[in-house]
PDB file of C-alpha atoms in Angstrom:
ATOM      1  CA  MET A   1      -1.405 -12.247  23.018  1.00 46.00           C
ATOM      2  CA  GLN A   2       1.139 -11.852  20.649  1.00 51.00           C
ATOM      3  CA  GLN A   3       2.010  -8.211  22.272  1.00 59.00           C
ATOM      4  CA  ILE A   4       2.222  -4.951  20.077  1.00 68.00           C
ATOM      5  CA  LYS A   5       4.612  -2.814  19.487  1.00 70.00           C
ATOM      6  CA  THR A   6       3.218   1.102  19.456  1.00 64.00           C
ATOM      7  CA  SER A   7       4.960   3.901  17.559  1.00 76.00           C
ATOM      8  CA  PHE A   8       1.545   5.715  17.533  1.00 88.00           C
ATOM      9  CA  ASP A   9       0.032   8.282  20.024  1.00 88.00           C
ATOM     10  CA  PHE A  10      -3.283   6.473  19.364  1.00 91.00           C
ATOM     11  CA  GLU A  11      -1.485   3.531  20.521  1.00 89.00           C
ATOM     12  CA  LYS A  12      -0.534   5.184  24.136  1.00 91.00           C
ATOM     13  CA  PRO A  13      -3.832   2.781  26.197  1.00 91.00           C
ATOM     14  CA  ILE A  14      -2.140  -0.150  24.347  1.00 90.00           C
ATOM     15  CA  ALA A  15       1.158   0.106  25.865  1.00 88.00           C
ATOM     16  CA  ASP A  16       0.367   1.882  29.410  1.00 90.00           C
ATOM     17  CA  LEU A  17      -1.007  -1.427  29.346  1.00 90.00           C
ATOM     18  CA  VAL A  18       1.343  -3.415  28.053  1.00 88.00           C
ATOM     19  CA  GLN A  19       3.966  -1.116  30.557  1.00 89.00           C
ATOM     20  CA  GLN A  20       1.069  -2.768  33.653  1.00 90.00           C
ATOM     21  CA  ILE A  21       1.647  -6.070  32.345  1.00 89.00           C
ATOM     22  CA  GLU A  22       5.397  -5.739  32.938  1.00 88.00           C
ATOM     23  CA  LYS A  23       5.536  -3.846  36.180  1.00 90.00           C
ATOM     24  CA  VAL A  24       3.020  -7.028  37.218  1.00 89.00           C
ATOM     25  CA  GLN A  25       5.290  -9.460  35.549  1.00 88.00           C
ATOM     26  CA  GLN A  26       8.698  -8.117  37.317  1.00 88.00           C
ATOM     27  CA  VAL A  27       6.662  -8.103  41.037  1.00 88.00           C
ATOM     28  CA  ALA A  28       5.681 -11.289  40.313  1.00 85.00           C
ATOM     29  CA  ASP A  29       9.021 -12.395  39.327  1.00 85.00           C
ATOM     30  CA  LYS A  30      11.131 -10.983  42.502  1.00 87.00           C
ATOM     31  CA  THR A  31       8.452 -11.845  45.160  1.00 87.00           C
ATOM     32  CA  LYS A  32       7.542 -15.085  43.911  1.00 83.00           C
ATOM     33  CA  VAL A  33       3.606 -14.438  44.504  1.00 84.00           C
ATOM     34  CA  ASP A  34       1.382 -16.077  42.431  1.00 85.00           C
ATOM     35  CA  MET A  35       0.049 -12.173  40.531  1.00 84.00           C
ATOM     36  CA  SER A  36      -1.648 -14.838  37.864  1.00 86.00           C
ATOM     37  CA  ALA A  37      -4.697 -13.790  37.962  1.00 89.00           C
ATOM     38  CA  THR A  38      -4.213  -9.969  38.312  1.00 89.00           C
ATOM     39  CA  LEU A  39      -2.021 -11.113  34.854  1.00 87.00           C
ATOM     40  CA  ASP A  40      -5.026 -12.532  33.536  1.00 88.00           C
ATOM     41  CA  GLU A  41      -6.762  -9.597  34.142  1.00 91.00           C
ATOM     42  CA  LEU A  42      -4.661  -7.203  32.432  1.00 89.00           C
ATOM     43  CA  ASP A  43      -4.271  -9.375  29.010  1.00 89.00           C
ATOM     44  CA  SER A  44      -7.881  -9.542  28.988  1.00 91.00           C
ATOM     45  CA  LYS A  45      -8.420  -6.255  29.267  1.00 92.00           C
ATOM     46  CA  LEU A  46      -5.386  -5.585  26.830  1.00 89.00           C
ATOM     47  CA  ASN A  47      -7.103  -8.503  23.702  1.00 89.00           C
ATOM     48  CA  GLU A  48     -10.019  -5.472  24.413  1.00 91.00           C
ATOM     49  CA  THR A  49      -8.145  -2.480  24.032  1.00 91.00           C
ATOM     50  CA  THR A  50      -6.170  -3.453  21.358  1.00 90.00           C
ATOM     51  CA  ASN A  51      -8.891  -5.301  18.979  1.00 90.00           C
ATOM     52  CA  ASN A  52     -11.040  -1.503  19.744  1.00 92.00           C
ATOM     53  CA  LEU A  53      -8.521  -0.026  18.800  1.00 92.00           C
ATOM     54  CA  TYR A  54      -7.739  -0.694  15.877  1.00 92.00           C
ATOM     55  CA  LYS A  55     -11.911  -1.760  14.379  1.00 91.00           C
ATOM     56  CA  ASN A  56     -11.749   1.989  14.625  1.00 91.00           C
ATOM     57  CA  LEU A  57      -9.093   4.105  13.366  1.00 93.00           C
ATOM     58  CA  THR A  58      -9.744   7.716  12.350  1.00 94.00           C
ATOM     59  CA  GLY A  59      -8.743   8.994   8.541  1.00 94.00           C
ATOM     60  CA  TRP A  60      -5.932  10.052  10.163  1.00 96.00           C
ATOM     61  CA  ASN A  61      -4.702   7.065  12.142  1.00 95.00           C
ATOM     62  CA  LYS A  62      -4.542   5.094   8.997  1.00 95.00           C
ATOM     63  CA  VAL A  63      -2.114   7.802   7.182  1.00 95.00           C
ATOM     64  CA  GLN A  64      -0.092   7.497  10.540  1.00 94.00           C
ATOM     65  CA  MET A  65      -0.106   3.220   9.926  1.00 94.00           C
ATOM     66  CA  SER A  66       0.431   3.712   6.564  1.00 95.00           C
ATOM     67  CA  ARG A  67       3.535   4.895   7.702  1.00 94.00           C
ATOM     68  CA  HIS A  68       4.868   3.400   9.601  1.00 93.00           C
ATOM     69  CA  PRO A  69       8.782   3.388   9.635  1.00 91.00           C
ATOM     70  CA  ASP A  70       8.559  -0.344   9.687  1.00 93.00           C
ATOM     71  CA  ARG A  71       6.120  -0.856   7.640  1.00 95.00           C
ATOM     72  CA  PRO A  72       6.134  -4.633   4.140  1.00 96.00           C
ATOM     73  CA  GLN A  73       7.458  -2.217   1.450  1.00 97.00           C
ATOM     74  CA  THR A  74       7.737  -3.555  -2.831  1.00 97.00           C
ATOM     75  CA  LEU A  75      11.003  -5.903  -2.596  1.00 97.00           C
ATOM     76  CA  ASP A  76       9.657  -7.198   0.983  1.00 97.00           C
ATOM     77  CA  TYR A  77       6.854  -8.460  -0.423  1.00 97.00           C
ATOM     78  CA  ILE A  78       8.087  -9.831  -3.819  1.00 97.00           C
ATOM     79  CA  SER A  79      11.246 -11.886  -1.869  1.00 96.00           C
ATOM     80  CA  MET A  80       8.278 -12.965   0.875  1.00 96.00           C
ATOM     81  CA  ILE A  81       5.541 -13.944  -2.620  1.00 96.00           C
ATOM     82  CA  CYS A  82       7.509 -14.860  -5.725  1.00 96.00           C
ATOM     83  CA  ASP A  83      10.385 -18.191  -5.913  1.00 94.00           C
ATOM     84  CA  ASP A  84      12.725 -15.780  -7.991  1.00 95.00           C
ATOM     85  CA  PHE A  85      12.722 -11.986  -9.212  1.00 97.00           C
ATOM     86  CA  ILE A  86      15.217 -10.889 -12.218  1.00 97.00           C
ATOM     87  CA  GLU A  87      14.049  -7.025 -12.242  1.00 97.00           C
ATOM     88  CA  LEU A  88      14.398  -5.393 -15.561  1.00 98.00           C
ATOM     89  CA  HIS A  89      15.812  -1.267 -15.015  1.00 97.00           C
ATOM     90  CA  GLY A  90      15.450   1.659 -17.398  1.00 95.00           C
ATOM     91  CA  ASP A  91      13.300   3.751 -19.692  1.00 96.00           C
ATOM     92  CA  ARG A  92      15.617   3.255 -23.112  1.00 94.00           C
ATOM     93  CA  THR A  93      15.370   7.033 -23.466  1.00 92.00           C
ATOM     94  CA  VAL A  94      16.750   8.927 -19.578  1.00 93.00           C
ATOM     95  CA  LYS A  95      17.445   6.280 -17.447  1.00 94.00           C
ATOM     96  CA  ASP A  96      16.639   3.575 -14.555  1.00 97.00           C
ATOM     97  CA  ASP A  97      14.163   5.510 -11.869  1.00 97.00           C
ATOM     98  CA  LYS A  98      14.593   3.915  -9.099  1.00 97.00           C
ATOM     99  CA  ALA A  99      11.706   5.008  -7.751  1.00 97.00           C
ATOM    100  CA  ILE A 100      10.272   2.494  -9.465  1.00 97.00           C
ATOM    101  CA  ILE A 101      10.414  -0.781  -9.273  1.00 97.00           C
ATOM    102  CA  GLY A 102       9.543  -4.022 -12.072  1.00 97.00           C
ATOM    103  CA  GLY A 103      11.024  -6.504 -13.355  1.00 98.00           C
ATOM    104  CA  PHE A 104       9.690 -10.775 -14.141  1.00 98.00           C
ATOM    105  CA  ALA A 105       8.870 -13.087 -11.305  1.00 98.00           C
ATOM    106  CA  SER A 106       8.079 -16.552 -10.285  1.00 97.00           C
ATOM    107  CA  ILE A 107       4.308 -16.974  -8.070  1.00 96.00           C
ATOM    108  CA  ASN A 108       3.648 -20.334  -7.324  1.00 93.00           C
ATOM    109  CA  GLY A 109       5.188 -20.938 -10.834  1.00 92.00           C
ATOM    110  CA  GLN A 110       3.050 -18.865 -12.661  1.00 95.00           C
ATOM    111  CA  THR A 111       5.888 -16.138 -14.227  1.00 97.00           C
ATOM    112  CA  VAL A 112       4.579 -12.224 -13.726  1.00 98.00           C
ATOM    113  CA  MET A 113       5.582  -8.845 -13.908  1.00 98.00           C
ATOM    114  CA  VAL A 114       5.238  -6.992 -10.909  1.00 98.00           C
ATOM    115  CA  ILE A 115       6.239  -3.659 -10.832  1.00 98.00           C
ATOM    116  CA  GLY A 116       6.264  -1.057  -7.630  1.00 98.00           C
ATOM    117  CA  HIS A 117       6.661   1.732  -5.914  1.00 98.00           C
ATOM    118  CA  GLN A 118       9.829   0.912  -3.217  1.00 97.00           C
ATOM    119  CA  LYS A 119      10.331   3.732  -0.676  1.00 96.00           C
ATOM    120  CA  GLY A 120      13.742   2.575   1.477  1.00 94.00           C
ATOM    121  CA  LYS A 121      14.265   1.822   4.924  1.00 92.00           C
ATOM    122  CA  ASN A 122      16.740   4.717   6.000  1.00 92.00           C
ATOM    123  CA  THR A 123      17.773   7.982   5.283  1.00 94.00           C
ATOM    124  CA  LYS A 124      20.177   6.893   2.835  1.00 96.00           C
ATOM    125  CA  GLU A 125      17.975   4.262   0.712  1.00 95.00           C
ATOM    126  CA  ARG A 126      15.375   7.134   0.957  1.00 95.00           C
ATOM    127  CA  GLN A 127      17.410   9.654  -0.922  1.00 96.00           C
ATOM    128  CA  PHE A 128      18.297   6.874  -2.986  1.00 96.00           C
ATOM    129  CA  ARG A 129      14.892   6.232  -4.149  1.00 97.00           C
ATOM    130  CA  ASN A 130      13.470   9.286  -3.593  1.00 96.00           C
ATOM    131  CA  PHE A 131      11.233   8.851  -1.009  1.00 95.00           C
ATOM    132  CA  GLY A 132       9.475   6.585  -4.092  1.00 95.00           C
ATOM    133  CA  MET A 133       8.493   9.804  -5.748  1.00 96.00           C
ATOM    134  CA  ALA A 134       8.490   8.370  -9.464  1.00 97.00           C
ATOM    135  CA  ASN A 135      10.411  10.844 -12.206  1.00 97.00           C
ATOM    136  CA  PRO A 136       8.491  10.321 -15.852  1.00 97.00           C
ATOM    137  CA  GLU A 137      10.643   7.761 -16.875  1.00 97.00           C
ATOM    138  CA  GLY A 138       9.462   6.596 -14.072  1.00 97.00           C
ATOM    139  CA  TYR A 139       6.331   6.238 -14.761  1.00 97.00           C
ATOM    140  CA  ARG A 140       7.911   4.663 -18.609  1.00 97.00           C
ATOM    141  CA  LYS A 141      10.310   2.267 -17.514  1.00 98.00           C
ATOM    142  CA  ALA A 142       6.836   0.968 -15.842  1.00 98.00           C
ATOM    143  CA  LEU A 143       4.574   1.043 -19.127  1.00 98.00           C
ATOM    144  CA  ARG A 144       8.341  -1.006 -21.176  1.00 98.00           C
ATOM    145  CA  LEU A 145       8.055  -3.138 -18.594  1.00 98.00           C
ATOM    146  CA  MET A 146       4.177  -3.983 -19.883  1.00 98.00           C
ATOM    147  CA  ARG A 147       3.914  -3.779 -22.475  1.00 98.00           C
ATOM    148  CA  LEU A 148       6.988  -6.159 -22.324  1.00 98.00           C
ATOM    149  CA  ALA A 149       4.711  -8.407 -20.161  1.00 98.00           C
ATOM    150  CA  GLU A 150       1.752  -8.091 -22.609  1.00 98.00           C
ATOM    151  CA  LYS A 151       4.455  -9.330 -25.862  1.00 97.00           C
ATOM    152  CA  PHE A 152       5.255 -12.244 -23.661  1.00 97.00           C
ATOM    153  CA  ASN A 153       0.520 -12.382 -22.093  1.00 97.00           C
ATOM    154  CA  LYS A 154       1.939 -12.369 -18.446  1.00 97.00           C
ATOM    155  CA  PRO A 155      -0.472 -11.534 -15.945  1.00 98.00           C
ATOM    156  CA  VAL A 156       1.236  -7.774 -14.582  1.00 98.00           C
ATOM    157  CA  ILE A 157       0.824  -7.140 -10.367  1.00 98.00           C
ATOM    158  CA  SER A 158       1.357  -3.922  -9.006  1.00 98.00           C
ATOM    159  CA  PHE A 159       2.293  -2.521  -5.579  1.00 98.00           C
ATOM    160  CA  ILE A 160       1.500   0.991  -5.027  1.00 98.00           C
ATOM    161  CA  ASP A 161       3.295   2.990  -2.019  1.00 97.00           C
ATOM    162  CA  THR A 162       3.547   6.722  -3.279  1.00 96.00           C
ATOM    163  CA  MET A 163       2.833   9.554  -2.020  1.00 93.00           C
ATOM    164  CA  GLY A 164       2.854  11.077  -5.123  1.00 93.00           C
ATOM    165  CA  ALA A 165       4.593  11.946  -8.322  1.00 95.00           C
ATOM    166  CA  TYR A 166       8.551  14.141  -7.697  1.00 95.00           C
ATOM    167  CA  PRO A 167       6.291  17.754  -8.073  1.00 92.00           C
ATOM    168  CA  GLY A 168       9.753  18.853  -9.307  1.00 93.00           C
ATOM    169  CA  LEU A 169      10.386  20.899 -12.337  1.00 95.00           C
ATOM    170  CA  GLU A 170      13.049  18.757 -14.314  1.00 94.00           C
ATOM    171  CA  ALA A 171       9.761  16.218 -13.939  1.00 95.00           C
ATOM    172  CA  GLU A 172       7.735  18.342 -15.915  1.00 95.00           C
ATOM    173  CA  GLU A 173      10.595  19.304 -17.698  1.00 95.00           C
ATOM    174  CA  ARG A 174      10.277  15.737 -19.419  1.00 95.00           C
ATOM    175  CA  GLY A 175       6.749  15.235 -19.261  1.00 95.00           C
ATOM    176  CA  GLN A 176       5.110  14.107 -15.595  1.00 96.00           C
ATOM    177  CA  GLY A 177       1.132  14.780 -16.647  1.00 95.00           C
ATOM    178  CA  GLU A 178       2.145  12.739 -19.905  1.00 96.00           C
ATOM    179  CA  ALA A 179       3.821   9.769 -18.815  1.00 97.00           C
ATOM    180  CA  ILE A 180       1.702   9.357 -16.447  1.00 97.00           C
ATOM    181  CA  ALA A 181      -2.657  10.381 -18.770  1.00 97.00           C
ATOM    182  CA  ARG A 182      -0.743   7.496 -21.315  1.00 97.00           C
ATOM    183  CA  ASN A 183       0.249   4.158 -18.623  1.00 97.00           C
ATOM    184  CA  LEU A 184      -4.170   5.616 -17.917  1.00 97.00           C
ATOM    185  CA  LEU A 185      -4.677   4.388 -21.290  1.00 97.00           C
ATOM    186  CA  GLU A 186      -2.066   1.769 -22.000  1.00 97.00           C
ATOM    187  CA  MET A 187      -3.586   0.090 -18.962  1.00 97.00           C
ATOM    188  CA  SER A 188      -6.551   0.278 -19.604  1.00 97.00           C
ATOM    189  CA  ILE A 189      -6.669  -1.429 -23.160  1.00 97.00           C
ATOM    190  CA  LEU A 190      -4.097  -3.848 -22.321  1.00 98.00           C
ATOM    191  CA  ARG A 191      -4.127  -7.685 -23.536  1.00 97.00           C
ATOM    192  CA  VAL A 192      -3.286  -9.262 -20.364  1.00 98.00           C
ATOM    193  CA  PRO A 193      -4.535  -9.685 -16.803  1.00 98.00           C
ATOM    194  CA  ILE A 194      -3.726  -6.589 -14.182  1.00 98.00           C
ATOM    195  CA  ILE A 195      -3.908  -7.116 -10.032  1.00 98.00           C
ATOM    196  CA  CYS A 196      -3.129  -3.594  -8.719  1.00 98.00           C
ATOM    197  CA  ILE A 197      -2.390  -3.878  -4.863  1.00 98.00           C
ATOM    198  CA  VAL A 198      -2.335  -0.418  -2.104  1.00 98.00           C
ATOM    199  CA  VAL A 199       0.011  -1.162   0.090  1.00 97.00           C
ATOM    200  CA  GLY A 200       1.190   1.661   2.086  1.00 96.00           C
ATOM    201  CA  GLU A 201       0.074   4.998   0.674  1.00 96.00           C
ATOM    202  CA  GLY A 202      -1.999   5.759  -2.648  1.00 95.00           C
ATOM    203  CA  ALA A 203      -1.694   9.509  -3.638  1.00 93.00           C
ATOM    204  CA  SER A 204      -2.770  11.058  -6.405  1.00 89.00           C
ATOM    205  CA  GLY A 205      -1.688  10.206 -10.277  1.00 91.00           C
ATOM    206  CA  GLY A 206       1.822   9.282  -8.565  1.00 94.00           C
ATOM    207  CA  ALA A 207      -0.316   5.661  -8.014  1.00 96.00           C
ATOM    208  CA  LEU A 208      -2.780   6.155 -10.579  1.00 95.00           C
ATOM    209  CA  GLY A 209      -0.203   6.116 -12.829  1.00 96.00           C
ATOM    210  CA  ILE A 210       0.649   2.262 -12.512  1.00 97.00           C
ATOM    211  CA  GLY A 211      -3.243   1.569 -10.354  1.00 96.00           C
ATOM    212  CA  ILE A 212      -5.069   0.874 -13.068  1.00 97.00           C
ATOM    213  CA  GLY A 213      -6.483  -2.934 -12.831  1.00 97.00           C
ATOM    214  CA  ASP A 214      -8.797  -5.710 -13.265  1.00 97.00           C
ATOM    215  CA  LYS A 215      -8.949  -6.234  -9.459  1.00 97.00           C
ATOM    216  CA  VAL A 216      -7.962  -2.974  -7.842  1.00 98.00           C
ATOM    217  CA  TYR A 217      -7.635  -3.678  -3.815  1.00 98.00           C
ATOM    218  CA  MET A 218      -6.278  -1.629  -0.662  1.00 98.00           C
ATOM    219  CA  LEU A 219      -4.385  -3.337   2.904  1.00 98.00           C
ATOM    220  CA  GLU A 220      -6.884  -2.293   5.663  1.00 96.00           C
ATOM    221  CA  HIS A 221      -4.572   0.321   6.799  1.00 96.00           C
ATOM    222  CA  THR A 222      -3.423   1.753   3.583  1.00 97.00           C
ATOM    223  CA  TRP A 223      -4.845   5.183   2.554  1.00 97.00           C
ATOM    224  CA  TYR A 224      -6.046   6.191  -1.391  1.00 97.00           C
ATOM    225  CA  SER A 225      -6.968  10.097  -2.276  1.00 96.00           C
ATOM    226  CA  VAL A 226      -6.757  12.896  -5.242  1.00 94.00           C
ATOM    227  CA  ILE A 227      -4.110  14.413  -2.463  1.00 94.00           C
ATOM    228  CA  SER A 228      -2.449  13.814   0.881  1.00 93.00           C
ATOM    229  CA  PRO A 229      -4.052  15.784   4.344  1.00 95.00           C
ATOM    230  CA  GLU A 230      -0.845  17.710   4.556  1.00 94.00           C
ATOM    231  CA  SER A 231      -1.195  19.347   0.802  1.00 93.00           C
ATOM    232  CA  CYS A 232      -5.059  19.652   1.784  1.00 94.00           C
ATOM    233  CA  SER A 233      -4.997  21.048   4.875  1.00 95.00           C
ATOM    234  CA  SER A 234      -2.511  23.663   3.672  1.00 94.00           C
ATOM    235  CA  ILE A 235      -4.230  24.384  -0.129  1.00 94.00           C
ATOM    236  CA  LEU A 236      -7.735  24.565   2.638  1.00 94.00           C
ATOM    237  CA  TRP A 237      -6.418  25.925   5.877  1.00 94.00           C
ATOM    238  CA  ARG A 238      -2.754  27.338   5.090  1.00 93.00           C
ATOM    239  CA  SER A 239      -1.802  25.782   7.914  1.00 93.00           C
ATOM    240  CA  TRP A 240      -1.070  21.288   8.202  1.00 91.00           C
ATOM    241  CA  ASP A 241      -2.743  22.058  11.473  1.00 92.00           C
ATOM    242  CA  PHE A 242      -6.375  21.108  10.256  1.00 95.00           C
ATOM    243  CA  LYS A 243      -5.134  17.490   8.694  1.00 95.00           C
ATOM    244  CA  GLU A 244      -7.081  14.969  10.722  1.00 95.00           C
ATOM    245  CA  LYS A 245      -9.602  17.293   9.288  1.00 96.00           C
ATOM    246  CA  ALA A 246      -9.179  17.118   6.236  1.00 96.00           C
ATOM    247  CA  ALA A 247      -8.242  13.294   6.211  1.00 95.00           C
ATOM    248  CA  GLU A 248     -11.682  13.434   7.515  1.00 95.00           C
ATOM    249  CA  CYS A 249     -13.590  15.015   4.736  1.00 95.00           C
ATOM    250  CA  LEU A 250     -11.089  13.658   1.518  1.00 95.00           C
ATOM    251  CA  LYS A 251     -12.792   9.921   2.639  1.00 94.00           C
ATOM    252  CA  LEU A 252      -9.624   7.922   2.340  1.00 95.00           C
ATOM    253  CA  THR A 253      -8.888   5.170   3.795  1.00 96.00           C
ATOM    254  CA  SER A 254     -10.158   1.928   2.476  1.00 96.00           C
ATOM    255  CA  ASP A 255     -13.489   1.374   3.856  1.00 95.00           C
ATOM    256  CA  ASP A 256     -14.525   4.305   2.247  1.00 95.00           C
ATOM    257  CA  MET A 257     -13.347   3.338  -1.038  1.00 96.00           C
ATOM    258  CA  PHE A 258     -15.122   0.443  -0.944  1.00 96.00           C
ATOM    259  CA  GLY A 259     -18.171   1.798  -0.678  1.00 94.00           C
ATOM    260  CA  ASN A 260     -18.039   4.042  -2.912  1.00 92.00           C
ATOM    261  CA  LYS A 261     -17.238   0.589  -5.375  1.00 92.00           C
ATOM    262  CA  LEU A 262     -13.964   2.438  -6.183  1.00 95.00           C
ATOM    263  CA  ILE A 263     -12.017  -0.068  -5.597  1.00 96.00           C
ATOM    264  CA  ASP A 264     -12.709  -4.408  -5.395  1.00 96.00           C
ATOM    265  CA  GLY A 265     -12.330  -5.370  -2.208  1.00 96.00           C
ATOM    266  CA  ILE A 266     -10.183  -4.135   1.102  1.00 97.00           C
ATOM    267  CA  ILE A 267      -7.370  -7.089   1.904  1.00 97.00           C
ATOM    268  CA  PRO A 268      -7.304  -7.687   5.773  1.00 96.00           C
ATOM    269  CA  GLU A 269      -3.479  -7.057   7.918  1.00 96.00           C
ATOM    270  CA  PRO A 270      -2.863  -8.766  11.169  1.00 94.00           C
ATOM    271  CA  LEU A 271      -3.577  -6.982  14.658  1.00 91.00           C
ATOM    272  CA  GLY A 272      -1.652  -3.609  15.113  1.00 90.00           C
ATOM    273  CA  GLY A 273      -1.009  -3.507  10.834  1.00 92.00           C
ATOM    274  CA  ALA A 274       1.067  -4.986   8.009  1.00 95.00           C
ATOM    275  CA  HIS A 275       4.323  -4.121  10.376  1.00 93.00           C
ATOM    276  CA  GLN A 276       3.571  -6.547  13.026  1.00 91.00           C
ATOM    277  CA  ASP A 277       3.986 -10.339  11.455  1.00 93.00           C
ATOM    278  CA  PRO A 278       4.651  -9.487   7.539  1.00 95.00           C
ATOM    279  CA  GLU A 279       5.005 -12.354   7.287  1.00 96.00           C
ATOM    280  CA  LEU A 280       1.403 -13.023   7.485  1.00 96.00           C
ATOM    281  CA  MET A 281       0.676 -10.616   5.289  1.00 97.00           C
ATOM    282  CA  GLY A 282       2.790 -11.639   2.559  1.00 97.00           C
ATOM    283  CA  ASN A 283       0.737 -15.159   3.315  1.00 97.00           C
ATOM    284  CA  THR A 284      -2.911 -13.482   2.629  1.00 97.00           C
ATOM    285  CA  LEU A 285      -1.436 -11.167  -0.351  1.00 97.00           C
ATOM    286  CA  LYS A 286      -0.437 -14.459  -2.251  1.00 97.00           C
ATOM    287  CA  ASP A 287      -2.829 -16.291  -1.668  1.00 97.00           C
ATOM    288  CA  TYR A 288      -5.362 -12.841  -2.593  1.00 97.00           C
ATOM    289  CA  ILE A 289      -3.343 -12.934  -6.317  1.00 97.00           C
ATOM    290  CA  ILE A 290      -3.040 -16.633  -6.432  1.00 97.00           C
ATOM    291  CA  LYS A 291      -6.645 -16.670  -6.725  1.00 97.00           C
ATOM    292  CA  ASP A 292      -7.475 -14.303  -8.930  1.00 97.00           C
ATOM    293  CA  LEU A 293      -5.115 -14.765 -11.005  1.00 96.00           C
ATOM    294  CA  ALA A 294      -7.150 -18.625 -12.140  1.00 95.00           C
ATOM    295  CA  SER A 295      -9.828 -16.449 -12.470  1.00 96.00           C
ATOM    296  CA  LEU A 296      -8.653 -13.875 -14.546  1.00 97.00           C
ATOM    297  CA  VAL A 297      -6.582 -16.499 -17.157  1.00 95.00           C
ATOM    298  CA  LYS A 298      -9.475 -17.623 -18.161  1.00 95.00           C
ATOM    299  CA  LEU A 299     -11.184 -14.687 -19.774  1.00 96.00           C
ATOM    300  CA  LYS A 300     -10.460 -14.090 -23.017  1.00 96.00           C
ATOM    301  CA  THR A 301      -8.363 -10.400 -24.111  1.00 96.00           C
ATOM    302  CA  ASP A 302     -11.714  -8.592 -25.229  1.00 96.00           C
ATOM    303  CA  LYS A 303     -13.526  -9.847 -22.143  1.00 97.00           C
ATOM    304  CA  LEU A 304     -11.342  -8.744 -19.762  1.00 97.00           C
ATOM    305  CA  ILE A 305     -10.708  -5.705 -21.102  1.00 97.00           C
ATOM    306  CA  GLU A 306     -14.494  -4.772 -21.773  1.00 97.00           C
ATOM    307  CA  GLN A 307     -15.093  -5.016 -17.742  1.00 96.00           C
ATOM    308  CA  ARG A 308     -11.467  -3.100 -17.119  1.00 97.00           C
ATOM    309  CA  ILE A 309     -13.124   0.154 -19.330  1.00 96.00           C
ATOM    310  CA  ASN A 310     -16.455  -0.227 -18.052  1.00 95.00           C
ATOM    311  CA  LYS A 311     -15.780  -0.814 -14.058  1.00 95.00           C
ATOM    312  CA  PHE A 312     -13.612   3.108 -14.459  1.00 94.00           C
ATOM    313  CA  CYS A 313     -15.759   3.987 -17.194  1.00 92.00           C
ATOM    314  CA  ALA A 314     -18.851   4.126 -14.524  1.00 90.00           C
ATOM    315  CA  MET A 315     -16.542   5.174 -10.853  1.00 91.00           C
ATOM    316  CA  GLY A 316     -18.109   8.868  -9.947  1.00 80.00           C
ATOM    317  CA  VAL A 317     -21.236   8.458 -12.565  1.00 75.00           C
ATOM    318  CA  VAL A 318     -24.561  10.106 -11.385  1.00 72.00           C
ATOM    319  CA  ASN A 319     -27.970   9.067 -12.225  1.00 75.00           C
ATOM    320  CA  GLU A 320     -30.229  11.948 -10.705  1.00 71.00           C
TER     321      GLU A 320
END
């Protein structure tokens, strides 16, 4: 099997077995003794342990997986999925928010508008991208690009991966809440197909600001919630120590969201997470996007909007 790179405490059983296999292999190489039976047994145990572990992840485990530093981000998916990409900048009012990127791209010969959060891979990039936390101008840039897509009748693809909208005073002064609310309204009646995919973290209005779509998916090891587990813990228990309990209470995993009919589907990840095989993850995403675009572009515009509005209006409705 493919060797799983471990990073988290809950992956320690895998790391221990991998270490045992390496030691047995070293002994076999040194002594020239046939250790194939032992290696086969350990490989079998590693396979079983790995499959069981990743099938039974807790909510907090999935939050950790979504934050893995090697996990593919929006620009990675664009390079893997799109044949070409022309990035567009600025909201034409304040500035160009680097936390949200977007532009025209081509997927399998179909022109689309791609929009998404970009966190950055290292400290310098994360500072440049403001850790993927968009200011109001970021959401206004996204809206400008969506209107541009509507003008030229091109579908919109959005990749969601943010810890939340930037909570700074200057963001509030420039109308953070209004910018997100405006996007919710405009996306609900946008006259082109919209596909939204949570590829990492999906926190609060920061995620929802580009998250209204005809199809909304989550990758297997991602989360989507009104608040992060740490923030929830700090509010309810005045400490971050209860973040694991908060993650379970929030029901934020892809399984929970699909079970509550808040998303349209779960996209499976490679064993061990998207960061273990980014190319496979990119190909899987591309297949989903191509399949949905083929069906959505056939719908009449009024029917498309009606279905989108009805889907979101049905969320949270309780019949007594």
